[in-house]
Tab-separated table of C-alpha atoms in Angstrom:
chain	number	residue	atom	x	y	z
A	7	UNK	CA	85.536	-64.159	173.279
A	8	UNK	CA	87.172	-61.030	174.871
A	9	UNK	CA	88.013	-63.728	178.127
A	10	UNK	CA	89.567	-66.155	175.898
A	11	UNK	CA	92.187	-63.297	174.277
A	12	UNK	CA	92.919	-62.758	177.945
A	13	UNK	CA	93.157	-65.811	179.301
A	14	UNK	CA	95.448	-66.282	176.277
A	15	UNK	CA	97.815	-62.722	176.642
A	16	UNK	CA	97.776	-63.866	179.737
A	17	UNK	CA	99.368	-67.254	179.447
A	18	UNK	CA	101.604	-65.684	176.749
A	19	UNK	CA	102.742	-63.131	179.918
A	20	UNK	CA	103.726	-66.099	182.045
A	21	UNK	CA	104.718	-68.759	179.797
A	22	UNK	CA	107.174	-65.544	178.120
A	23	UNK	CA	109.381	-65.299	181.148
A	24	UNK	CA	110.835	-69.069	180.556
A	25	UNK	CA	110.655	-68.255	177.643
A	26	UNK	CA	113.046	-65.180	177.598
A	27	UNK	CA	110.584	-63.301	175.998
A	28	UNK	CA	110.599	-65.119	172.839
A	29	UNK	CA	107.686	-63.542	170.000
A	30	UNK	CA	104.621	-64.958	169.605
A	31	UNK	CA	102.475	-63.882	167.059
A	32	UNK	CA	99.957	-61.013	167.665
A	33	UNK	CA	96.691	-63.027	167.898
A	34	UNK	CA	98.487	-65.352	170.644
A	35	UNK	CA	99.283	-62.242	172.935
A	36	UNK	CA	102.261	-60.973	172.302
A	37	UNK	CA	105.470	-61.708	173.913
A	38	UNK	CA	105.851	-60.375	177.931
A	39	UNK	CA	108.009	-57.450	176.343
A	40	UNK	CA	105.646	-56.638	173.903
A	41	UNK	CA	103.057	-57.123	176.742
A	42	UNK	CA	105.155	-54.469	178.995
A	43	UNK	CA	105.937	-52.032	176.085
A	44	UNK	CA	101.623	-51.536	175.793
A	45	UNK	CA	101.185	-50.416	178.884
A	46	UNK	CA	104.735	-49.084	179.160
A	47	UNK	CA	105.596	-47.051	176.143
A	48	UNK	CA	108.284	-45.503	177.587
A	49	UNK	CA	110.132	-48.627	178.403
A	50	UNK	CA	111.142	-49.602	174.943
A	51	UNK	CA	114.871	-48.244	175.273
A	52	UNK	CA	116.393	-46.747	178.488
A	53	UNK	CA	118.788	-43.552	178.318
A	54	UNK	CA	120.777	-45.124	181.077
A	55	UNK	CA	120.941	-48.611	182.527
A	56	UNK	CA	121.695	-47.798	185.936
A	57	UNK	CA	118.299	-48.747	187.011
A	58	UNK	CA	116.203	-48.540	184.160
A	59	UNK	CA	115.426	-51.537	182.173
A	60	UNK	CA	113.639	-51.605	178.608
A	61	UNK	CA	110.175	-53.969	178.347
A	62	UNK	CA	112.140	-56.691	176.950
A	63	UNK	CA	114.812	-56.801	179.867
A	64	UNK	CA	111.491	-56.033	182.078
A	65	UNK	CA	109.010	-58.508	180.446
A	66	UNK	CA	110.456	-61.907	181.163
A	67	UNK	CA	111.274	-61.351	184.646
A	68	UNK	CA	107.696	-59.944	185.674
A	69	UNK	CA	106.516	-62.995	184.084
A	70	UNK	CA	108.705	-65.135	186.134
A	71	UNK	CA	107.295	-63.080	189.477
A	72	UNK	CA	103.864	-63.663	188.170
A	73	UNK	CA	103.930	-67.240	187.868
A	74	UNK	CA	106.249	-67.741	191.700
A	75	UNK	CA	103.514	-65.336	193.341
A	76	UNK	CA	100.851	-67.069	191.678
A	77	UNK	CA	98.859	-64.324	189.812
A	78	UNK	CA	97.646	-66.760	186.892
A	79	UNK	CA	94.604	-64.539	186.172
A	80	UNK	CA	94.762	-61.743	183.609
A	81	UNK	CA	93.301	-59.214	185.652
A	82	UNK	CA	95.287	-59.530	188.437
A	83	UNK	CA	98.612	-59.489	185.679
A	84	UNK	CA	96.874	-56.161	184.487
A	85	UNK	CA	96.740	-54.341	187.545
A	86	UNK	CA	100.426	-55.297	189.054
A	87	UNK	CA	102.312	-54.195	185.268
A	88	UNK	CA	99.944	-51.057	185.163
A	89	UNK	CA	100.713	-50.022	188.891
A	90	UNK	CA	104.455	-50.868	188.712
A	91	UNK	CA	105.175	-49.328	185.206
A	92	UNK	CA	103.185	-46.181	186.801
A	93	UNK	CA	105.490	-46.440	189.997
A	94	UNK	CA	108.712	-46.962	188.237
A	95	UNK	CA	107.990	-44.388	185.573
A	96	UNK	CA	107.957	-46.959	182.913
A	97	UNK	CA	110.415	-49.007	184.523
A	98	UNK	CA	113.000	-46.122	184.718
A	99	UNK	CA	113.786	-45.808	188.356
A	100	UNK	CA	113.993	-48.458	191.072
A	101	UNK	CA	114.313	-45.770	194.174
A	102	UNK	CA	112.053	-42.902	195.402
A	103	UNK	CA	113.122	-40.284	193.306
A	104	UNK	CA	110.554	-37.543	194.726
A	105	UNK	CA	110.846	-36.457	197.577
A	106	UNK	CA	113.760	-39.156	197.554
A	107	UNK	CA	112.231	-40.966	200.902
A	108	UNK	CA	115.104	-43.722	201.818
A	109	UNK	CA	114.351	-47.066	202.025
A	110	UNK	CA	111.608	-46.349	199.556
A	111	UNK	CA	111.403	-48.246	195.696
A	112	UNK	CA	111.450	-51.406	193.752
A	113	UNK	CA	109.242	-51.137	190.671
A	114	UNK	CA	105.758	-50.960	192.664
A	115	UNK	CA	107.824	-47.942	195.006
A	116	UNK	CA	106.533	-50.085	198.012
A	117	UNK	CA	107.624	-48.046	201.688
A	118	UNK	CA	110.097	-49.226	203.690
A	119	UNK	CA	108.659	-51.251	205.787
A	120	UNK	CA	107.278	-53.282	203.062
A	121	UNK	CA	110.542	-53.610	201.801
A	122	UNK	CA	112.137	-55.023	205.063
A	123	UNK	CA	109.426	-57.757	205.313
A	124	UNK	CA	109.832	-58.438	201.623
A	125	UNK	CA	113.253	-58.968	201.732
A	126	UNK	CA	113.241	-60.899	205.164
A	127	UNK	CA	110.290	-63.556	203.236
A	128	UNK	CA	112.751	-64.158	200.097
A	129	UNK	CA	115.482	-67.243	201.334
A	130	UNK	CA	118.551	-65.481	199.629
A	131	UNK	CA	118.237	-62.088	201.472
A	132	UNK	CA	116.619	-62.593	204.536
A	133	UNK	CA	120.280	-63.518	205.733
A	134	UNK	CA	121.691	-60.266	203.948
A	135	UNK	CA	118.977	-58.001	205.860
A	136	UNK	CA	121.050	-55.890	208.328
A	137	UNK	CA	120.169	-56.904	212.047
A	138	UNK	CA	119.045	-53.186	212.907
A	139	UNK	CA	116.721	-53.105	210.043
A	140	UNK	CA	113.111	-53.063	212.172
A	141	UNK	CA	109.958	-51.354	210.891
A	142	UNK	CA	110.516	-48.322	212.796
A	143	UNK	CA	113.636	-47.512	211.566
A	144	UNK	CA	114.803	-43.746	210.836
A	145	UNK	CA	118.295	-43.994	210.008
A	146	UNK	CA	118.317	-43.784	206.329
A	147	UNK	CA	122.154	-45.644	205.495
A	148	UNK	CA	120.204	-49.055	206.900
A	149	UNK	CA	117.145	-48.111	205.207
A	150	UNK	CA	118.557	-48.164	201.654
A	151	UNK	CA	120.972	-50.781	202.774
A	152	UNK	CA	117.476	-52.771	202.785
A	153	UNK	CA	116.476	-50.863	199.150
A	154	UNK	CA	119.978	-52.175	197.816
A	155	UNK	CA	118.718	-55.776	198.118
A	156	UNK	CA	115.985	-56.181	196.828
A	157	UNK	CA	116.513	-53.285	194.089
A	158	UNK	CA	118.770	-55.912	192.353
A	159	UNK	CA	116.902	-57.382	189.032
A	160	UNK	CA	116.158	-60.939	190.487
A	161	UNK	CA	113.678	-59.195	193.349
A	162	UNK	CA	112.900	-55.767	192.058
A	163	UNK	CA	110.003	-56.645	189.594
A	164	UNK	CA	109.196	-59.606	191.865
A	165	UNK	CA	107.877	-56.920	194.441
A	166	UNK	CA	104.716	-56.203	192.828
A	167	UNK	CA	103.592	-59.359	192.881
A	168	UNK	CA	104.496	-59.938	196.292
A	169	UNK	CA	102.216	-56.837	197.627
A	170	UNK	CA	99.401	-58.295	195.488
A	171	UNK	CA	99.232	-61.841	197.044
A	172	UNK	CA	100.415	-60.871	200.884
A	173	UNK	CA	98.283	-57.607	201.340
A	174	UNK	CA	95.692	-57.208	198.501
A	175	UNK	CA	93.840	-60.772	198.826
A	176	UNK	CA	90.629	-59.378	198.524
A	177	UNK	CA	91.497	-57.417	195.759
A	178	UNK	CA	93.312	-60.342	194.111
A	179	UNK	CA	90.561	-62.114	193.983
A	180	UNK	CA	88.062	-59.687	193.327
A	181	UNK	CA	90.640	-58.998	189.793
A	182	UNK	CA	90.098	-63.117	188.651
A	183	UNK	CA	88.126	-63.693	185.940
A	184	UNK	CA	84.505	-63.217	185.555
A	185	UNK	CA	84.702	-60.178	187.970
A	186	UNK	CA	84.149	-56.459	187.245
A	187	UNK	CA	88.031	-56.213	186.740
A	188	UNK	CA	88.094	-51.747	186.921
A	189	UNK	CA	86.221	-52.758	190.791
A	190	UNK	CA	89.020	-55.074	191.265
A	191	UNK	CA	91.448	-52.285	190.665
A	192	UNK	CA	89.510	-49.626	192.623
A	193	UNK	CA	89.968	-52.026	195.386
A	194	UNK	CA	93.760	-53.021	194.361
A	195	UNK	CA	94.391	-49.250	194.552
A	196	UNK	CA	92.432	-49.032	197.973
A	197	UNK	CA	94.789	-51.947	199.499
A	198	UNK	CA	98.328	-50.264	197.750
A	199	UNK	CA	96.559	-46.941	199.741
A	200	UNK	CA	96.041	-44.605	196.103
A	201	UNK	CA	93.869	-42.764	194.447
A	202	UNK	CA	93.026	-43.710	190.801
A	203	UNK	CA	94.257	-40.418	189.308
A	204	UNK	CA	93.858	-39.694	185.328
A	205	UNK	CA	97.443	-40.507	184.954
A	206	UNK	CA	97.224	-44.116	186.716
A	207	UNK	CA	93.793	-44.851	185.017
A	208	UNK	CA	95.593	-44.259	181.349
A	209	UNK	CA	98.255	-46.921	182.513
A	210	UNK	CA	95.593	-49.024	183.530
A	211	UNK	CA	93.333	-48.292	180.318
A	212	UNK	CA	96.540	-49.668	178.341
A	213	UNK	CA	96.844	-52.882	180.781
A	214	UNK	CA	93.171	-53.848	179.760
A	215	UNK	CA	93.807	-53.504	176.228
A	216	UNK	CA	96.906	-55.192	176.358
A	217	UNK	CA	94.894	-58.154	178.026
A	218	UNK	CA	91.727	-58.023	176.225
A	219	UNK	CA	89.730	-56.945	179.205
């Protein structure tokens, strides 16, 4: 029974962002922004829209990233909304806001580096992506030149995703279902290179009961 509601939130996640988001009724899920407003309280209205966006600007769009990456499992769903709504601060920022490293955000906060190859593997940027933009980069003006790319709305929430199914494959699938999902995430955490702290385990806590796990 408790597979079945998350298989079903699940679907509800990914089927939501062609969707726009559009309510479902409680027992079906939720919509993706209700979905994203569990584990992300915070994110139901943003002070400023700079770079924050609320759950239901949020929801959709993660749900679109989901399905193009391929995460179709709720566990794996789980673990990228409660790491990037714990990155992002609910969503809130898109850059490294402390210490403020350059080159440094998108809602899973992914380094640099990461950052450079992500943008280089999407067909619309990897064009944009200046041409001294290498991993060992210093100077911080190309760095966020980088950030500024895929910061915008159509990549930023795509980047969780991304790190899930091009570093964490092990992980991944140890986070499908039938496995000991909170192992799964001990190892997801291991591959993003964290420690499951109080404050990322209540994010995560939320993620499961948003999914049923």
């Amino acid at each position: 029974m408790k597979y079945q509601v998350a298989t079903t939130a699940a679907a509800s996640l990914l089927l939501a962002g062609q969707a726009l988001a559009a309510p479902v009724t409680p027992r079906d899920g939720g919509s993706a922004a209700d979905i994203v407003a569990q584990i992300a309280p915070n994110s139901k209205t943003c002070a400023e829209t700079t770079e924050c966006r609320t759950a239901a600007q949020a929801g959709p769009l993660l749900a679109d990233a989901m399905a193009q990456y391929g995460l179709d499992q709720a566990g794996q769903i789980a673990a990228v909304l409660a790491l990037t709504a714990f990155e992002s601060v609910d969503y809130r920022y898109k850059h490294n806001v402390s210490p403020g490293r350059p080159g440094q955000g998108t809602s899973n906060m992914q380094m640099f580096s990461f950052n450079l190859e992500y943008a280089r593997s999407v067909a619309d940027l990897k064009d944009k992506v200046p041409a001294a933009a290498t991993p060992d980069t210093t100077d911080p003006d190309t760095m966020n030149q980088v950030l500024a790319l895929v910061k915008d709305d159509r990549y930023n929430f795509g980047s969780g995703p991304w790190f899930m199914k091009t570093k964490c494959a092990d992980a991944m699938a140890a986070l499908a279902a039938g496995k000991d999902v909170d192992a799964g995430f001990q190892a997801y955490m291991q591959c993003v290179g964290v420690t499951v702290t109080d404050e990322r385990q209540a994010y995560w806590t939320r993620a499961k009961q948003a999914f049923g796990l």
